Short mmCIF file of C-alpha atoms in Angstrom, two decimals:
data_model
loop_
_atom_site.label_atom_id
_atom_site.label_comp_id
_atom_site.label_asym_id
_atom_site.label_seq_id
_atom_site.Cartn_x
_atom_site.Cartn_y
_atom_site.Cartn_z
CA MET A 1 25.15 -23.04 -2.41
CA LEU A 2 26.56 -20.67 0.17
CA ILE A 3 28.24 -22.37 3.15
CA LEU A 4 29.03 -20.32 6.25
CA LYS A 5 31.70 -21.36 8.74
CA ARG A 6 32.02 -19.82 12.13
CA PHE A 7 35.54 -18.52 12.60
CA SER A 8 37.15 -19.66 15.84
CA HIS A 9 40.35 -17.87 14.89
CA THR A 10 41.56 -15.22 12.48
CA PRO A 11 40.68 -16.24 8.89
CA THR A 12 43.53 -16.90 6.47
CA THR A 13 44.03 -16.63 2.73
CA GLU A 14 44.70 -19.57 0.43
CA LYS A 15 48.42 -19.19 1.22
CA GLY A 16 47.74 -19.47 4.92
CA GLU A 17 48.31 -15.76 5.55
CA ALA A 18 45.96 -13.50 7.50
CA PRO A 19 44.00 -11.19 5.15
CA THR A 20 45.03 -7.57 5.36
CA THR A 21 43.54 -4.16 4.60
CA GLU A 22 45.00 -1.67 2.11
CA LYS A 23 47.19 -0.33 4.91
CA GLY A 24 48.60 -3.78 5.54
CA ASP A 25 46.73 -4.33 8.82
CA ALA A 26 45.22 -7.74 9.45
CA MET A 27 41.46 -7.84 8.90
CA PRO A 28 39.60 -8.29 12.17
CA VAL A 29 37.48 -11.40 12.57
CA LYS A 30 34.41 -9.24 13.14
CA TRP A 31 34.87 -7.61 9.74
CA ALA A 32 35.17 -10.97 8.01
CA ARG A 33 31.99 -12.17 9.68
CA SER A 34 30.21 -9.02 8.51
CA VAL A 35 31.28 -9.73 4.94
CA LEU A 36 29.92 -13.26 5.18
CA LEU A 37 26.65 -12.01 6.66
CA CYS A 38 26.21 -9.47 3.86
CA THR A 39 26.97 -12.16 1.31
CA ALA A 40 24.38 -14.44 2.90
CA LEU A 41 21.74 -11.70 2.83
CA ALA A 42 22.51 -10.96 -0.82
CA SER A 43 22.18 -14.66 -1.60
CA ILE A 44 18.79 -14.83 0.11
CA ALA A 45 17.57 -11.69 -1.66
CA SER A 46 18.52 -13.02 -5.08
CA GLY A 47 17.24 -16.55 -4.43
CA GLY A 48 13.90 -18.06 -3.54
CA CYS A 49 13.79 -17.16 0.16
CA ARG A 50 11.80 -13.98 -0.39
CA GLY A 51 9.80 -14.27 2.81
CA ILE A 52 12.91 -14.77 4.94
CA TYR A 53 14.64 -11.79 3.38
CA SER A 54 11.60 -9.54 3.81
CA ARG A 55 11.38 -10.44 7.50
CA LEU A 56 15.09 -9.79 7.96
CA VAL A 57 14.54 -6.33 6.47
CA HIS A 58 11.95 -5.59 9.14
CA GLN A 59 14.22 -6.88 11.90
CA ALA A 60 16.54 -4.00 11.06
CA MET A 61 13.71 -1.50 11.59
CA PRO A 62 12.19 -0.15 14.81
CA PRO A 63 9.79 -2.71 16.38
CA GLU A 64 6.84 -0.33 16.23
CA THR A 65 7.04 -0.21 12.42
CA ARG A 66 7.06 -3.97 11.81
CA PRO A 67 3.98 -5.52 10.17
CA ALA A 68 1.83 -7.90 12.19
CA GLU A 69 -1.23 -10.09 11.80
CA ILE A 70 -4.08 -7.64 12.31
CA VAL A 71 -7.48 -9.01 13.25
CA PHE A 72 -10.20 -6.94 11.62
CA PRO A 73 -13.75 -7.36 12.94
CA VAL A 74 -15.86 -9.56 10.67
CA ARG A 75 -19.62 -9.92 11.12
CA PRO A 76 -21.22 -12.57 8.91
CA LEU A 77 -24.84 -11.91 7.95
CA ALA A 78 -27.60 -14.48 8.01
CA ASP A 79 -29.43 -15.03 4.72
CA GLY A 80 -32.34 -12.89 5.87
CA GLU A 81 -30.03 -10.04 6.88
CA PHE A 82 -28.24 -10.29 3.55
CA GLU A 83 -31.48 -10.00 1.57
CA ALA A 84 -32.66 -7.07 3.69
CA LEU A 85 -29.36 -5.26 3.05
CA ALA A 86 -29.59 -6.01 -0.68
CA ASP A 87 -33.14 -4.62 -0.86
CA SER A 88 -32.06 -1.48 1.01
CA LEU A 89 -29.13 -0.83 -1.33
CA LEU A 90 -31.25 -1.39 -4.45
CA ALA A 91 -33.89 1.02 -3.16
CA GLN A 92 -31.33 3.72 -2.38
CA ALA A 93 -29.71 3.38 -5.82
CA ALA A 94 -32.99 3.38 -7.75
CA PRO A 95 -33.03 7.18 -8.35
CA HIS A 96 -29.38 7.10 -9.46
CA PRO A 97 -28.90 5.04 -12.66
CA ASP A 98 -25.16 5.78 -12.68
CA LEU A 99 -24.79 3.77 -9.45
CA ARG A 100 -26.44 0.59 -10.75
CA PRO A 101 -23.14 -0.96 -11.95
CA PHE A 102 -21.95 -0.83 -8.34
CA LEU A 103 -24.70 -3.25 -7.29
CA ALA A 104 -23.67 -6.13 -9.56
CA HIS A 105 -21.88 -7.83 -6.70
CA ILE A 106 -25.14 -8.39 -4.83
CA ASP A 107 -26.01 -11.28 -7.17
CA ARG A 108 -22.40 -12.48 -7.23
CA PHE A 109 -22.16 -12.61 -3.45
CA ARG A 110 -25.58 -14.28 -3.25
CA GLU A 111 -24.60 -17.02 -5.71
CA ALA A 112 -21.19 -17.57 -4.10
CA GLU A 113 -22.82 -17.62 -0.64
CA ILE A 114 -20.50 -14.89 0.61
CA ARG A 115 -22.04 -13.41 3.73
CA ALA A 116 -19.05 -11.56 5.17
CA TYR A 117 -16.20 -9.47 3.80
CA GLU A 118 -12.77 -10.61 4.96
CA GLY A 119 -10.56 -8.14 3.17
CA PRO A 120 -8.49 -8.96 0.10
CA ALA A 121 -9.05 -12.69 0.72
CA THR A 122 -12.66 -12.17 -0.36
CA CYS A 123 -11.67 -10.16 -3.44
CA ILE A 124 -9.24 -12.73 -4.79
CA ARG A 125 -11.82 -15.50 -4.67
CA CYS A 126 -12.93 -14.14 -8.04
CA HIS A 127 -10.20 -11.66 -8.93
CA ALA A 128 -6.98 -13.59 -8.29
CA GLU A 129 -5.64 -12.32 -11.61
CA ILE A 130 -6.46 -9.26 -13.68
CA GLU A 131 -5.57 -8.00 -17.14
CA VAL A 132 -3.53 -4.80 -17.24
CA GLU A 133 -1.79 -2.75 -19.90
CA ASP A 134 1.84 -1.67 -19.72
CA GLU A 135 3.13 1.69 -20.94
CA GLN A 136 3.34 0.31 -24.50
CA GLY A 137 -0.33 -0.69 -24.43
CA ARG A 138 0.38 -4.44 -24.27
CA SER A 139 -1.96 -6.58 -22.17
CA HIS A 140 -0.72 -8.89 -19.42
CA GLN A 141 -2.32 -11.21 -16.89
CA VAL A 142 -0.95 -10.43 -13.44
CA SER A 143 -1.71 -11.29 -9.84
CA LEU A 144 -4.18 -8.77 -8.43
CA LEU A 145 -2.40 -8.45 -5.09
CA ASP A 146 1.03 -8.16 -6.71
CA ASP A 147 -0.33 -5.45 -8.99
CA VAL A 148 -1.89 -3.50 -6.13
CA THR A 149 1.19 -3.74 -3.90
CA GLY A 150 3.28 -2.50 -6.82
CA SER A 151 1.26 0.71 -7.06
CA ALA A 152 2.08 4.17 -5.76
CA HIS A 153 -1.19 4.03 -3.83
CA TYR A 154 0.39 1.31 -1.70
CA ARG A 155 4.15 1.81 -1.87
CA LEU A 156 4.19 5.64 -2.03
CA PHE A 157 6.77 5.46 -4.84
CA THR A 158 7.40 3.95 -8.26
CA ASP A 159 10.49 2.32 -9.75
CA ARG A 160 9.97 3.41 -13.34
CA HIS A 161 8.74 6.73 -14.65
CA PRO A 162 7.61 6.42 -18.29
CA ASN A 163 5.83 9.78 -18.12
CA VAL A 164 8.81 11.74 -16.70
CA TYR A 165 11.28 13.30 -19.15
CA GLY A 166 14.51 15.17 -18.55
CA PHE A 167 15.69 18.36 -20.21
CA ASN A 168 17.50 16.19 -22.77
CA GLY A 169 14.18 14.72 -23.90
CA GLN A 170 15.00 11.28 -22.55
CA VAL A 171 12.79 9.23 -20.23
CA ALA A 172 13.88 9.45 -16.59
CA ASP A 173 16.18 6.78 -15.19
CA ASN A 174 14.66 3.88 -13.30
CA PHE A 175 15.00 4.45 -9.57
CA PRO A 176 12.64 4.55 -6.57
CA MET A 177 11.02 7.98 -6.37
CA GLY A 178 8.01 9.15 -4.40
CA LYS A 179 6.71 10.18 -1.00
CA ILE A 180 8.21 7.19 0.81
CA ASP A 181 11.19 9.34 1.77
CA ARG A 182 9.92 12.88 1.12
CA PRO A 183 7.39 15.10 2.89
CA CYS A 184 3.88 15.43 1.50
CA PRO A 185 2.33 18.88 0.90
CA LYS A 186 0.05 18.10 3.84
CA PRO A 187 1.94 19.51 6.87
CA GLY A 188 3.06 16.92 9.35
CA SER A 189 2.72 14.12 6.81
CA PHE A 190 6.28 12.84 6.57
CA VAL A 191 5.68 9.13 6.16
CA MET A 192 8.44 7.98 8.52
CA THR A 193 6.93 9.81 11.47
CA SER A 194 3.30 10.45 10.60
CA TRP A 195 1.52 7.37 9.32
CA ALA A 196 -1.31 7.05 11.83
CA GLU A 197 -1.30 9.77 14.47
CA LEU A 198 -3.77 11.07 17.04
CA VAL A 199 -3.43 14.81 17.61
CA VAL A 200 -5.21 16.68 20.42
CA SER A 201 -5.97 20.34 19.75
CA GLN A 202 -5.82 23.15 22.29
CA GLN A 203 -9.60 22.93 22.50
CA GLY A 204 -9.36 19.26 23.47
CA ASP A 205 -10.55 17.81 20.16
CA THR A 206 -8.81 14.67 18.92
CA PHE A 207 -7.97 14.39 15.23
CA SER A 208 -6.75 11.46 13.14
CA THR A 209 -4.02 12.42 10.71
CA GLY A 210 -1.18 10.90 8.72
CA CYS A 211 -0.29 9.38 5.37
CA GLY A 212 -2.23 6.17 6.03
CA GLN A 213 -5.45 8.13 5.72
CA CYS A 214 -5.10 7.84 1.95
CA HIS A 215 -2.48 5.21 1.19
CA ILE A 216 -4.06 1.77 1.32
CA GLY A 217 -1.62 -0.18 3.49
CA GLY A 218 -3.41 -0.98 6.73
CA GLN A 219 -0.38 -1.81 8.86
CA TYR A 220 1.16 0.13 11.75
CA ALA A 221 3.54 2.01 9.47
CA ALA A 222 4.09 2.77 5.81
CA PRO A 223 5.41 -0.18 3.77
CA LEU A 224 9.02 0.87 4.32
CA GLY A 225 10.44 -2.49 3.27
CA GLU A 226 9.18 -2.05 -0.29
CA ILE A 227 12.03 0.29 -1.20
CA MET A 228 14.62 -2.41 -0.43
CA PRO A 229 15.93 -4.35 -3.45
CA GLY A 230 14.53 -7.88 -3.56
CA TYR A 231 11.75 -7.20 -1.05
CA ARG A 232 8.49 -9.11 -1.42
CA THR A 233 5.29 -8.00 0.27
CA LEU A 234 4.46 -10.19 3.27
CA PRO A 235 1.09 -12.01 3.60
CA GLU A 236 0.10 -9.96 6.64
CA GLU A 237 0.76 -6.77 4.68
CA LYS A 238 -1.50 -7.94 1.85
CA HIS A 239 -4.22 -8.96 4.32
CA ALA A 240 -4.30 -5.42 5.74
CA LEU A 241 -4.90 -3.70 2.38
CA ASP A 242 -7.93 -1.42 2.22
CA CYS A 243 -9.47 -2.30 -1.15
CA LEU A 244 -12.87 -0.74 -0.50
CA ILE A 245 -11.71 2.84 0.12
CA CYS A 246 -11.15 3.12 -3.65
CA HIS A 247 -13.81 0.77 -5.02
CA SER A 248 -16.90 1.10 -2.81
CA VAL A 249 -19.44 3.90 -3.23
CA ALA A 250 -20.96 3.12 0.18
CA TYR A 251 -17.73 3.22 2.18
CA ASP A 252 -18.29 4.62 5.68
CA LEU A 253 -15.57 7.22 6.14
CA ASN A 254 -16.43 7.39 9.84
CA GLN A 255 -14.56 4.08 10.10
CA LYS A 256 -11.42 5.64 8.58
CA VAL A 257 -9.97 6.89 11.85
CA VAL A 258 -6.83 6.08 13.80
CA VAL A 259 -7.30 3.23 16.27
CA VAL A 260 -5.00 2.14 19.08
CA ASP A 261 -4.42 -1.61 19.45
CA ASP A 262 -3.70 -3.45 22.69
CA ASP A 263 0.06 -3.13 22.24
CA GLY A 264 -0.25 0.67 22.01
CA ARG A 265 0.50 0.85 18.30
CA THR A 266 -1.67 2.98 16.05
CA ARG A 267 -3.12 2.16 12.65
CA TRP A 268 -6.00 3.25 10.45
CA GLY A 269 -9.40 1.62 10.81
CA GLN A 270 -11.27 0.37 7.76
CA ASP A 271 -14.86 -0.13 6.70
CA ARG A 272 -14.96 -3.87 6.04
CA SER A 273 -18.72 -4.13 6.24
CA LEU A 274 -20.70 -6.20 3.77
CA ARG A 275 -22.58 -3.02 2.88
CA ALA A 276 -19.36 -1.51 1.54
CA ALA A 277 -18.30 -4.75 -0.15
CA LEU A 278 -21.60 -5.11 -2.03
CA THR A 279 -21.23 -1.68 -3.65
CA VAL A 280 -17.90 -1.99 -5.44
CA GLY A 281 -16.93 -1.21 -9.01
CA ILE A 282 -14.51 0.75 -11.15
CA PRO A 283 -13.71 3.90 -9.12
CA ILE A 284 -15.53 7.08 -10.07
CA SER A 285 -14.61 10.64 -9.19
CA GLN A 286 -16.47 10.35 -5.89
CA ASN A 287 -14.08 7.60 -4.83
CA CYS A 288 -10.94 9.38 -6.00
CA LEU A 289 -11.82 12.67 -4.35
CA ARG A 290 -11.88 11.05 -0.92
CA CYS A 291 -8.13 11.44 -1.02
CA HIS A 292 -7.33 13.66 -3.98
CA GLN A 293 -9.44 16.57 -2.79
CA HIS A 294 -7.72 17.88 0.32
CA ASN A 295 -6.60 21.28 1.52
CA PHE A 296 -2.89 20.47 1.80
CA GLY A 297 -3.34 20.97 5.50
CA GLY A 298 -4.74 17.73 6.88
CA ASP A 299 -7.28 17.77 9.69
CA VAL A 300 -5.09 19.76 12.06
CA TYR A 301 -4.21 22.84 10.01
CA VAL A 302 -6.18 25.69 8.45
CA GLU A 303 -6.57 25.46 4.69
CA SER A 304 -3.76 27.07 2.75
CA PRO A 305 -5.22 30.07 0.85
CA GLY A 306 -2.81 29.48 -2.02
CA ALA A 307 -3.48 25.78 -2.49
CA SER A 308 -5.32 24.69 -5.62
CA SER A 309 -7.23 22.22 -3.54
CA ARG A 310 -10.84 22.50 -4.64
CA ILE A 311 -11.05 20.18 -7.60
CA GLU A 312 -14.01 20.91 -9.86
CA THR A 313 -14.75 17.75 -11.83
CA GLY A 314 -17.03 19.69 -14.19
CA HIS A 315 -14.19 21.44 -16.03
CA ALA A 316 -14.31 20.36 -19.69
CA ILE A 317 -16.62 17.53 -18.57
CA LEU A 318 -13.51 15.85 -17.20
CA THR A 319 -13.55 12.91 -14.83
CA ILE A 320 -10.57 11.59 -12.95
CA MET A 321 -10.82 8.00 -14.17
CA GLY A 322 -11.44 9.19 -17.72
CA CYS A 323 -8.11 11.01 -17.63
CA ALA A 324 -6.44 8.00 -16.03
CA ARG A 325 -7.67 5.66 -18.74
CA GLU A 326 -6.64 7.99 -21.58
CA SER A 327 -3.11 8.40 -20.21
CA ARG A 328 -2.81 4.72 -19.25
CA CYS A 329 -1.48 5.88 -15.87
CA ARG A 330 -3.15 2.91 -14.15
CA LEU A 331 -2.95 4.86 -10.89
CA PRO A 332 0.34 4.54 -11.60
CA ARG A 333 1.41 0.96 -11.10
CA LEU A 334 4.06 -0.91 -13.02
CA PRO A 335 5.06 -4.58 -12.91
CA ARG A 336 8.08 -5.33 -10.80
CA GLU A 337 11.24 -6.61 -12.38
#
């Protein structure tokens, strides 16, 4: 157990002498306190106080980037409204047999008496744990939310890189690497400064732009704390996840715009309607291309003529998720240490 004492005088060594630096100067009290504070933080990070440590990490960051409890609008449907919505979705999907698997949740929601979608809290009622494969092909049961918040889709980086090899033929070292601290090919999309931005053009049009348009964290900034050793995702960060942008075939992209909250901070809106929640399944190319088909220019810039941006999913009858399954990339997410 770590015990901290407040120094009321210069600290001394076991021999009663004042500690000194390499130059022989006495260590200032302020320096000694800093050492104790760092030791305390390290103790918290390596112990069980994960929530405390994660909040301390955010206290060291600008206030506008700190996560908060975000209230998303929720509109419960009456039973009659639910059945009318279900009939409408079934009728629309009737000519498209490939979309029928995405309607399985209609019966599940009906039986569970779920009449409103409340974000990840609704998902984990049935999907608290999932089975995943690691890079060796071994199956594991893991927490759904821990798995999602360990993905590059959320964190913008990965810790391990089993598919990256050096010139010596060896697998790359384990270290955080990704867009969390590097610019994206989309101009203006440096995550530290462009997460959820409103840009007004010379013609007076307002555009929503920034990294949060694709990455699924729904907070006021990118999940910057995730790159800190020992960090654990906070409950309010998990609550703000946008699950449906990847899993729903009826997601209303008109809801995916930058909104300004009462405190002046900006974030990305989400479609949390029951219509979107009732049409979820394993992502298909249509879902993936919402983010993976862009012009490397965002909404503000003209398309780069040299960018290989127009993805044709018909090449070699290739689908995005088919490739993902064959390579076991799992979009790429890896269990934390």
